[in-house]
Structure formats: C-alpha cells, structure tokens
C-alpha atoms as one frame of an Amber mdcrd trajectory, in Angstrom:
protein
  53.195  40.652 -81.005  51.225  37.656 -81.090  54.220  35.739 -80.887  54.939
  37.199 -77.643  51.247  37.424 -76.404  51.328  33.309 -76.857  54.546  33.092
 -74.661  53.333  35.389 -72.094  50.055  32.863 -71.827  52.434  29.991 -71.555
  54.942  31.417 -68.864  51.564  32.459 -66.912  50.330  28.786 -67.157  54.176
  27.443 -66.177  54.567  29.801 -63.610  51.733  29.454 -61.596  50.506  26.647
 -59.276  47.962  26.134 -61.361  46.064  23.069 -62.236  46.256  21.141 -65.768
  43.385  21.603 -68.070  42.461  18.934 -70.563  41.476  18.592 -73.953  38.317
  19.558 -75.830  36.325  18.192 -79.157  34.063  20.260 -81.231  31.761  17.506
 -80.137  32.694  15.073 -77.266  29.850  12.667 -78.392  32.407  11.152 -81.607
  34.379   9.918 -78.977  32.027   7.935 -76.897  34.494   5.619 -73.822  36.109
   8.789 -73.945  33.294  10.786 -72.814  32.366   7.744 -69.789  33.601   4.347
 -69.389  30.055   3.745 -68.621  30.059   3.694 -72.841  32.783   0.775 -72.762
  31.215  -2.048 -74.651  27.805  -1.899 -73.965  26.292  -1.260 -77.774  28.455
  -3.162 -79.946  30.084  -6.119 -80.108  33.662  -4.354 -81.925  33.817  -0.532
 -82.462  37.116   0.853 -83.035  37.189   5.422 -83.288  40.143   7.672 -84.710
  39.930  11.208 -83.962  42.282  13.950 -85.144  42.017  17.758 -84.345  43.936
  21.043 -85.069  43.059  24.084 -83.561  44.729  27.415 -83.293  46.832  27.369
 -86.749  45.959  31.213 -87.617  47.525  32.316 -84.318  50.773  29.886 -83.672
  52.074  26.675 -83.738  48.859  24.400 -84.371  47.511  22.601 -80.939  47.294
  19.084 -82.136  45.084  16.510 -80.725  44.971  12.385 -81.582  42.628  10.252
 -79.731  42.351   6.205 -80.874  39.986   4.446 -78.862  38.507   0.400 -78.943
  35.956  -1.528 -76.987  34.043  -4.334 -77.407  31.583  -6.234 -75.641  33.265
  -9.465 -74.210  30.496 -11.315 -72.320  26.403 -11.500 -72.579  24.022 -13.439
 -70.339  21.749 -14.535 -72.761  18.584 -14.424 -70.351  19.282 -10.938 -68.839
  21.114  -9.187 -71.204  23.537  -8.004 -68.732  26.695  -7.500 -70.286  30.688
  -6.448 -70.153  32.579  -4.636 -71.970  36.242  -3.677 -72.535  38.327  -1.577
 -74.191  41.373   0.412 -74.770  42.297   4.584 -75.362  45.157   6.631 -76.328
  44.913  10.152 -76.377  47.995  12.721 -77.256  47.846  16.440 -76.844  50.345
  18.763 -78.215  50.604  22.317 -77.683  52.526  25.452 -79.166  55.627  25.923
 -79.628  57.140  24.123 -76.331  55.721  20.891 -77.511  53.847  21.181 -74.088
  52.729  17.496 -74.459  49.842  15.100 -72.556  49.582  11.585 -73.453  46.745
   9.476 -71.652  46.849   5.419 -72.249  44.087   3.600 -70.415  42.134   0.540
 -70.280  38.422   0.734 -69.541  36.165  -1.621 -68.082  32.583  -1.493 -68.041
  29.075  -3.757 -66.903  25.742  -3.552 -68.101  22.588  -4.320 -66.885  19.046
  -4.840 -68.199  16.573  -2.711 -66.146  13.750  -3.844 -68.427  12.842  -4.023
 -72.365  13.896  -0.432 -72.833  16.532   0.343 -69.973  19.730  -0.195 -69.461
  21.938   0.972 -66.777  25.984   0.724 -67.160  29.195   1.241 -65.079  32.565
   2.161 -65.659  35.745   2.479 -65.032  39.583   3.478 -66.957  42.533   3.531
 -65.408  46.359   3.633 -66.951  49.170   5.900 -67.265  49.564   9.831 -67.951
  52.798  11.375 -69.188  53.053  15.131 -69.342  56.788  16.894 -71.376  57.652
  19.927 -72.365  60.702  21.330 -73.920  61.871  24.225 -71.996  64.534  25.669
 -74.519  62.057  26.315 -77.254  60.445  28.540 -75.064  61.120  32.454 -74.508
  59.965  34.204 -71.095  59.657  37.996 -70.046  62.936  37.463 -68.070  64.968
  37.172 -71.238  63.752  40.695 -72.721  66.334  42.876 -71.874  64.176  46.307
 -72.584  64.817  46.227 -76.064  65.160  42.422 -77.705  65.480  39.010 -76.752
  68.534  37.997 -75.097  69.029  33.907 -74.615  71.852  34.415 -72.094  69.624
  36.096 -69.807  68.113  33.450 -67.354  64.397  32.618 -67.648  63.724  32.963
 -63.675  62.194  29.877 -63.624  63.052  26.394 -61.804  61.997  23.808 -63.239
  62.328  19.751 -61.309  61.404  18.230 -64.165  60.415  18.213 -67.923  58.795
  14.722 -68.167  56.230  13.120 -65.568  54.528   9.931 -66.166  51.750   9.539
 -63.672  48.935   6.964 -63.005  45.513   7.980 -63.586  41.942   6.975 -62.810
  38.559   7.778 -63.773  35.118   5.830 -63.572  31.347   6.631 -64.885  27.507
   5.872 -64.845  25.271   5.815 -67.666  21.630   5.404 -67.790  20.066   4.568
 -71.407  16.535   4.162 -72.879  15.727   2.565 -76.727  12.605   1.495 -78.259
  11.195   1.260 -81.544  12.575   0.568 -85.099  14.732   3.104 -87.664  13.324
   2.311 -90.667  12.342   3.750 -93.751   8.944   2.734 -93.610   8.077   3.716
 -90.091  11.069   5.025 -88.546   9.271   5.107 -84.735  12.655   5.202 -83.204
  13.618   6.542 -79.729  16.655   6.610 -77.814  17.661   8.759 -74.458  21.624
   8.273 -72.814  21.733  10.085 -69.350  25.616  10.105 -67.971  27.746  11.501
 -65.427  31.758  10.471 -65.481  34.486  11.830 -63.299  38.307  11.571 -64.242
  41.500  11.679 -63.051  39.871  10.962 -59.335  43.470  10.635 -58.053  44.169
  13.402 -59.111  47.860  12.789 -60.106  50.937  15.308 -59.882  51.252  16.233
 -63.150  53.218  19.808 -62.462  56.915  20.358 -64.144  58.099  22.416 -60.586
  58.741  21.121 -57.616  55.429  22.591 -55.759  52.735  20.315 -56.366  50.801
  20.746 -59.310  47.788  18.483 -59.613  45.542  18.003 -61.888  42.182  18.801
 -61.161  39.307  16.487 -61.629  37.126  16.247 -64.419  33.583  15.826 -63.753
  30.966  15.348 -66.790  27.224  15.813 -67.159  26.118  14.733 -70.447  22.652
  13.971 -72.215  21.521  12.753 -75.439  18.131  12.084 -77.608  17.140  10.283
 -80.534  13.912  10.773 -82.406  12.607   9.160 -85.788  10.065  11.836 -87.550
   7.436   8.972 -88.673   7.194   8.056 -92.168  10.217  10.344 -93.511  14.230
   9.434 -93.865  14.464  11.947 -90.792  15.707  11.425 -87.412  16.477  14.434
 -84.604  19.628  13.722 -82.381  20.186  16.834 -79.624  22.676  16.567 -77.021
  24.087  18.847 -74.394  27.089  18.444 -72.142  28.492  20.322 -68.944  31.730
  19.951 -67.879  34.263  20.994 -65.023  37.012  21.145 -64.008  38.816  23.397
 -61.478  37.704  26.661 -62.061  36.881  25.992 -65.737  33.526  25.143 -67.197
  32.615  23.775 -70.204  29.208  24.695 -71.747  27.981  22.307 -74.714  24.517
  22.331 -77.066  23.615  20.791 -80.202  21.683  19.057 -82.386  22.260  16.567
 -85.333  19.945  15.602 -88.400  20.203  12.608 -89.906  19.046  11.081 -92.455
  18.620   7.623 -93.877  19.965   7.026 -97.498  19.235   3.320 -96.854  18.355
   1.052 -94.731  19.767  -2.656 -94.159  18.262  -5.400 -96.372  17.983  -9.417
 -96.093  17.531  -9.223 -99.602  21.057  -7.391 -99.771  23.572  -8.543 -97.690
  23.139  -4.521 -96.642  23.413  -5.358 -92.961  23.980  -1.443 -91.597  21.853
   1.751 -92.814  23.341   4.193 -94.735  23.004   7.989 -93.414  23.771  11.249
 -94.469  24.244  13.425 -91.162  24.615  17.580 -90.278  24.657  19.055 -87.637
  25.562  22.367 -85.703  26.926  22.670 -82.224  27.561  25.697 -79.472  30.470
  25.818 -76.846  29.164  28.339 -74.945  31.396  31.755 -75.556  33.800  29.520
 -77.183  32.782  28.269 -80.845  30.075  27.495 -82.875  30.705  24.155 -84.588
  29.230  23.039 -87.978  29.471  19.402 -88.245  28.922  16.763 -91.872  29.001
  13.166 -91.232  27.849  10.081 -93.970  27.857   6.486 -92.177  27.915   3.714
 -94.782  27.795   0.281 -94.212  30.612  -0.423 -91.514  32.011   3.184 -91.362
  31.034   6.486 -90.152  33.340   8.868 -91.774  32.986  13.017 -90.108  34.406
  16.319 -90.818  33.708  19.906 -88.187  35.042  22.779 -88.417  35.103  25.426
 -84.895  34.144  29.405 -85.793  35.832  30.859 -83.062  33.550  33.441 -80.900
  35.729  33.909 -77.855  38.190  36.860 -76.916  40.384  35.424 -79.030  38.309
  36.152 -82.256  40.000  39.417 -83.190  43.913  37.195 -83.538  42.237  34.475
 -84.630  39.662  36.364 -87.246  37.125  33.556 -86.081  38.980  30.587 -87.220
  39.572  28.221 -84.603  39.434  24.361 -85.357  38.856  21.807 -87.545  38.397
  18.292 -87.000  37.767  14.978 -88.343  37.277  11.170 -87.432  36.377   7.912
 -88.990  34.488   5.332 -86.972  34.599   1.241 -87.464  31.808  -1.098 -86.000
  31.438  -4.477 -87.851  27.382  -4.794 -86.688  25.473  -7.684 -86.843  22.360
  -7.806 -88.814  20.040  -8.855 -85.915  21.893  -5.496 -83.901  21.170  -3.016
 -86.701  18.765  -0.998 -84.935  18.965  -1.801 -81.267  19.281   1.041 -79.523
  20.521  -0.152 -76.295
C-alpha cells in the first residue's frame, strides 16, 4: 500500500504540467554559495563544503541528495577591501524508485564591497548546466492495474518526449553583512548580522520529460542570520530564519545554534582557528523539526542532523524523516580568525 501510494504521487507529479521543485537541507545555512552567490568568496580566502543527505528511507527507496561546493576569494584591493570571489557547485538529487534524477553544475561569481568598518555589501551570480533523467520502466502507473494486479503489458497512458534534458540555468543574489568585535575567550564581544535575498533558475529552463512545456519555476530566497558573543563566557547565540518560494510552494525556516568555544587560536600555538563545540535545533514549518551537533576544529567543521518528521506524512513515516551530514574545509589565516566580514 505504501508502495503504491508512492507511485500514485509520482504519476501525479509526471502527469501533470506541473513545475519542478528543488531540493531542501535540514539547514540551508551549511551550504552557504548554495544558499546566494552573493556568499561566493567574500569571507575566506579557500573554503571547500561536502554535503550528503538521505531522507525518506522508512517509506521507499531513500531520496538521496550530494551537494560539493568551492569558492575562494581571488582578488582584494588592499585600500578598500573590495573584493571577488569565485567558485564552483555540484549538486545531485535522486529520487525513489524511478531514479527521478537532477544534477545542477555551476560556476559562481561574486564582488564585494566595503560600505564602512563593519559593512559589507556583496553580489552574485551562478550560472551552468541542469540535467534532469528518469527511468520510465522502473516505474508502475494506475493504467497497468488491471482491477486485480499489476499487469506490465498493459500500457502506462503516458507519452513521454524524452527521459533526459540537460538545460542551462541561471541564478544571481545580494547580500548585505555587518561584523564587529572579537570571539574570544576572554571577552568574546562578537557580533555579526548577514541579510540576503537570491533568486534561481531566472530563465527558468524547460526541464519537463513531455512534450508540453514544463518549466521550472523560480526560486526566490529570503534569508537572515545573527551572531552574538555572551561576554565573558565560551558562549555565542547564532539564530537564523529563511523563507523560500517557489511556484506555489513555500518554504518556512527557524532556528537557532549555540556554540561554544573549546579554544581559541594562539600565537603561542601555531593554533591559528578556534575550536567549537556547536548544537543546535531547527523548525521547517509543518515539515520537520531538526536537531543539529557540529564540532569545528582547527581547519574543519565536521556536522551531523537528523529531520523528525511532523508533516502528513508522519503516520508512514512514524516521524522519521532525514538525516544528514557534512564536513567543511577552510585553510584560515591567522590574521582572518575572527573577522566577521
């Protein structure tokens, strides 16, 4: 029954001229040019992010996401501070049982500019390829019930044009950000504010396997985040919140993430990067709740979530819905350590 309840999602998704939805993370902030090309470059010199998710393994075939992302800040006018970035994404989508596939590769291109001391404003922009597949004979449609069993010589009652497009694809972003103060374990004043707003897939490409038309919507991005240091303790506050939509589908996304300092870096060391220990807990709204653990030490940033399903679904699903993890690389400078912006 759920078997069948899966396909009948599918063929409603296939057989519709409906637009293409894309991914989601239990938190969109691990995967930062991802989330805007306004982040492209513009806080590190080298960062390089691998993300990996599985959702949906109580109910079917798991839904399998892999996103590897790089950027790296390629030019800074010493007197200014303005800056460019650029970098480079992958991101691969499989779903279910018809290996109903999206791969995304993209460049991204971004400028930065010094508003004053504590401001920064940043643009962005990605552009590369999309390919969408799917492989129609390892799916099963209402068609081919014949009243009492599946039949395979009974025609689906579906055309299809294609089972492969490969599309380009475009999307650009702006991000406003605000730093100041030091993260340290003596007086850890630190504050930090990102304000963003991306749009993707602007050109909104043909990525339908029929031959009507079937494009993909944009994808339009609200997002918000704060840093605070809690004076003379290990503590610091991150919340963030995102909204995003696309089509007729909205995205709904709270949070907040404690961290705290283990260590901080040392000219006495050679420690040039802090060492935190991170939780956090995070709401999709009538989606998931999201717990979230995270250490960063010295070069790496190493986190594990996990998705408690809330939605409809929760009764197939007996609340399990995702887990996820990533690892994070950014070779920082001492002098960069705690800069902010």
């Amino acid at each position: 029954m759920r078997t069948l309840l899966f396909y009948i999602i599918i063929l409603s998704f296939l057989s519709s001229n409906s637009f293409g939805q894309d991914y989601a993370l239990s938190n969109p902030f691990d995967a930062p040019i991802l989330l805007n090309p306004a982040n492209t470059g513009v806080q590190y010199p080298l960062r390089a992010i691998l993300n990996y998710r599985q959702q949906w393994k109580s109910i079917t075939n798991p839904f399998t996401t892999i996103l590897a992302s790089f950027d790296s800040k390629t030019f800074t006018q010493s007197n200014s501070g303005s800056s460019l970035g650029i970098g480079f994404s992958l991101a691969n989508d499989n779903a279910g049982y018809g290996n109903l596939n999206t791969m995304n590769i993209n460049l991204h291109l971004s400028g930065k500019v010094m508003l004053n001391d504590n401001q920064t404003l940043s643009l962005g922009i990605c552009g590369g390829v999309m390919q969408r597949s799917i492989d129609i004979n390892k799916l099963t449609f209402t068609d081919q019930y014949d009243g009492y069993s599946y039949n395979s010589s009974i025609g689906i009652g579906e055309s299809f044009a294609t089972e492969k497009r490969l599309v380009p694809d475009i999307g650009t972003g702006i991000q406003w950000s605000y730093g100041r103060g030091a993260a340290t374990l003596s007086s850890n004043d630190a504050i930090g504010a990102q304000l963003g707003f991306a749009a993707f897939h602007v050109n909104m490409p043909n990525t339908g396997f029929q031959e009507d038309a079937d494009k993909r919507y944009i994808r339009m991005v609200m997002h918000g985040s704060f840093s605070y240091g809690i004076k003379n303790t290990p503590f610091q506050l991150n919340p963030s919140a995102l909204v995003e939509m696309q089509g007729p589908a909205r995205m709904y996304f709270t949070g907040l993430l404690i961290k705290y300092r283990l260590q901080e870096s040392s000219k006495y060391t050679g420690n040039l990067q802090n060492r935190t220990f991170n939780i956090g807990v995070f709401y999709r709204y009538g989606d998931a709740i999201t717990s979230a653990i995270q250490l960063e030490w010295d070069m790496f940033v190493v986190g594990f979530s996990y998705d408690f399903n809330i939605s409809m679904l929760k009764e197939i699903s007996h609340s399990r819905g995702a887990s996820e993890i990533f690892i994070k690389y950014i070779p920082i400078k001492k002098q960069l350590a705690n800069r902010l912006l």
